[in-house]
Coordinates of C-alpha atoms in Angstrom, one line a residue:
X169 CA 19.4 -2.7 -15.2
X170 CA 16.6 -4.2 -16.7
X171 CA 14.9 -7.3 -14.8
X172 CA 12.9 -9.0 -17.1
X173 CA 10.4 -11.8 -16.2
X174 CA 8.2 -14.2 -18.0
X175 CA 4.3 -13.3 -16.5
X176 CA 1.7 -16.0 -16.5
X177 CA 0.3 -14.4 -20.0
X178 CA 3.7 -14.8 -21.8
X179 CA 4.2 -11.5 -21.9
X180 CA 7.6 -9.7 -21.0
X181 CA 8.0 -7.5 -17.7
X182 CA 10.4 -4.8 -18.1
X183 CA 10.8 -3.4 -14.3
X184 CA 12.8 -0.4 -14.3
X185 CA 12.5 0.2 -10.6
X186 CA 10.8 -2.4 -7.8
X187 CA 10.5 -2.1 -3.6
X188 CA 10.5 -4.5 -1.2
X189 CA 7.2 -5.1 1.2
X190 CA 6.6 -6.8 4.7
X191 CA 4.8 -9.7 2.7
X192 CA 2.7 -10.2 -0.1
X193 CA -1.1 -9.2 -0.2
X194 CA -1.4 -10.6 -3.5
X195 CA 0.3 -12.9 -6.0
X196 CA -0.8 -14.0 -8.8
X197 CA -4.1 -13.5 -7.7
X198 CA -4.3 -15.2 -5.4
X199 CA -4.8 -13.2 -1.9
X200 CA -1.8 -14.5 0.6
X201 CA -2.9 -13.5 4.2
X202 CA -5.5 -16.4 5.4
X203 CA -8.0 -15.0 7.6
X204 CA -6.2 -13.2 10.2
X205 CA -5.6 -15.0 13.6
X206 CA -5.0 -11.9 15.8
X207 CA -6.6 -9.2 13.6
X208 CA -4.4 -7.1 14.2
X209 CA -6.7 -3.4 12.7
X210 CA -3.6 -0.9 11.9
X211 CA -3.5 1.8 9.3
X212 CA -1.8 0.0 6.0
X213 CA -0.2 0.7 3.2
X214 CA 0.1 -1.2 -0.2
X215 CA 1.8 -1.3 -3.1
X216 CA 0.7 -3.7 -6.6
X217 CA -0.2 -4.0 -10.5
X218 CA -3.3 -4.5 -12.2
X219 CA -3.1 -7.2 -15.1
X220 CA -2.6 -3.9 -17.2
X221 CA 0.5 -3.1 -15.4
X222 CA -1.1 0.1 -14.0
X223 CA 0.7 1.0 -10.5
X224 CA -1.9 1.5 -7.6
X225 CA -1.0 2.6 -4.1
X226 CA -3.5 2.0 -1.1
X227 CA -3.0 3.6 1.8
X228 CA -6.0 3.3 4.5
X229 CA -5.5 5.5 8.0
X230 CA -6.3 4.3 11.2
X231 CA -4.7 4.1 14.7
X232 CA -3.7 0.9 15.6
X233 CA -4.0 0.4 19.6
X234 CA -6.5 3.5 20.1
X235 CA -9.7 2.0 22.1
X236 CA -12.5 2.9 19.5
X237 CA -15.8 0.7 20.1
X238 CA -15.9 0.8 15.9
X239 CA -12.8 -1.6 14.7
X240 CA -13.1 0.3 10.9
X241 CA -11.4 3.5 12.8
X242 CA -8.6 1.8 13.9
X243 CA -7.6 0.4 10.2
X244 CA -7.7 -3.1 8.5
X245 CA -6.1 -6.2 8.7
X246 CA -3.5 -7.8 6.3
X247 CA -6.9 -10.2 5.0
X248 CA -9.0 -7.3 4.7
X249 CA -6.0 -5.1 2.7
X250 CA -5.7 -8.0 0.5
X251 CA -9.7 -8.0 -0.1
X252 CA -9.9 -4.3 -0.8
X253 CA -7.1 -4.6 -3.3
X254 CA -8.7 -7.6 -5.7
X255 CA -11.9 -5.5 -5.0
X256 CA -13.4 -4.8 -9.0
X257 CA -12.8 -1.3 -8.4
X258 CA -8.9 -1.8 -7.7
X259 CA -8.7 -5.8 -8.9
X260 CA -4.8 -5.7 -8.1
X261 CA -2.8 -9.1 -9.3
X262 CA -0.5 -8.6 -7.5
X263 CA 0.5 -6.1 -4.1
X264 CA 2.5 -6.3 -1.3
X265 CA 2.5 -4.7 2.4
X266 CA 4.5 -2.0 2.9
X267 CA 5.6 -0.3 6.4
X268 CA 1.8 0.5 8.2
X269 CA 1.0 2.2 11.2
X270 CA 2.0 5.5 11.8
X271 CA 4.6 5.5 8.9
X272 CA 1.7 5.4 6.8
X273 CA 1.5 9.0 5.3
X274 CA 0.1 10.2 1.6
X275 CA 1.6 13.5 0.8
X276 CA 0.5 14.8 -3.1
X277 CA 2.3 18.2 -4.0
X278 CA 4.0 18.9 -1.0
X279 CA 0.4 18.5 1.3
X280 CA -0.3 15.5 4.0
X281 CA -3.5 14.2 2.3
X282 CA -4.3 11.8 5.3
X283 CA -4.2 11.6 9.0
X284 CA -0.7 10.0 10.0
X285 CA -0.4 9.1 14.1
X286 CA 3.1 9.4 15.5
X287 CA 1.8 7.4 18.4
X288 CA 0.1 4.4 17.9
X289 CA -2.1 4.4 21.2
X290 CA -3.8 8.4 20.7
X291 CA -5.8 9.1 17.6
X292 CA -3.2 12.4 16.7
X293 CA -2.4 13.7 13.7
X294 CA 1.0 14.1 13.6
X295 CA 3.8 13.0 10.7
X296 CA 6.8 10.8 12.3
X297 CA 10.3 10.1 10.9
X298 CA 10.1 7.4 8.4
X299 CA 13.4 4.9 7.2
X300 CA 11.9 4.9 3.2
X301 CA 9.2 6.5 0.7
X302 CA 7.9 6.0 -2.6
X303 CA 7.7 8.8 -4.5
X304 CA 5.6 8.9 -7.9
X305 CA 6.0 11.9 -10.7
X306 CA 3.8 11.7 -13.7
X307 CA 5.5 11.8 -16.8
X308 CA 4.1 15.6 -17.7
X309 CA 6.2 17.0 -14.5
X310 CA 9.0 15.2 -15.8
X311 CA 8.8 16.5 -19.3
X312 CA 8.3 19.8 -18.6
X313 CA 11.2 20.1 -16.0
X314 CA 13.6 18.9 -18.8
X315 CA 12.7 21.8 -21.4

């Protein structure tokens, strides 16, 4: 089915295919987490739309409870996740939070391109189960998999 949705531009979204987040980053704009109380550094990962409709996925490694004296290596916070995706070289409308810490894992043609913890208090790579992925495949793999 085809969900269709007025945008602020008058234009038409046709979403073929949508996933649910832990919150939104972003929407319309706007950036939703206030400055964080706790900040709570964990790896993240996010999911939006530029006003183009171009997909972008974010995903920034880190351990979340590992004692570093440098906060950066542990991750980011939901405000600072929000910041880097309205950054001008993302500039995301809209993005929402998606499962973080050690379930955060980027893997492009069958390779782990990051460094995944499986336990949130020692900085080791190591890939865990995970309950859900998104999975992207260009349009060229598509094609050529159907001739």
């Amino acid at each position: 089915d085809v969900i269709e949705k007025k945008s602020h531009q008058n234009n038409v979204l046709k979403v073929k295919e949508f996933v649910n987040g832990l919150g939104w980053l972003i929407k319309d704009n706007k950036i939703i987490p206030t400055k964080d109380i706790n900040e709570i550094y964990a790896p993240r990962t996010a999911i939006g739309v530029n006003s183009n409709g171009n997909l972008i996925i974010l995903q920034v490694d880190g351990c979340e409870r590992c004692l570093y004296s440098n906060k950066q290596r542990r991750g980011l916070t939901l405000n600072q996740m929000a910041h880097v995706m309205t950054s001008t070289q993302i500039n995301a409308t809209y993005a929402v939070n998606l499962d973080g810490g050690g379930s955060s894992t980027s893997v492009m043609n069958g390779e782990v391109i990051n460094r995944p913890t499986c336990f949130d208090y020692v900085d080791l790579k190591c890939e865990r189960p995970v309950g859900s992925v998104v999975c992207i495949k260009s349009h060229s793999t598509l094609d050529s998999k159907r001739k």
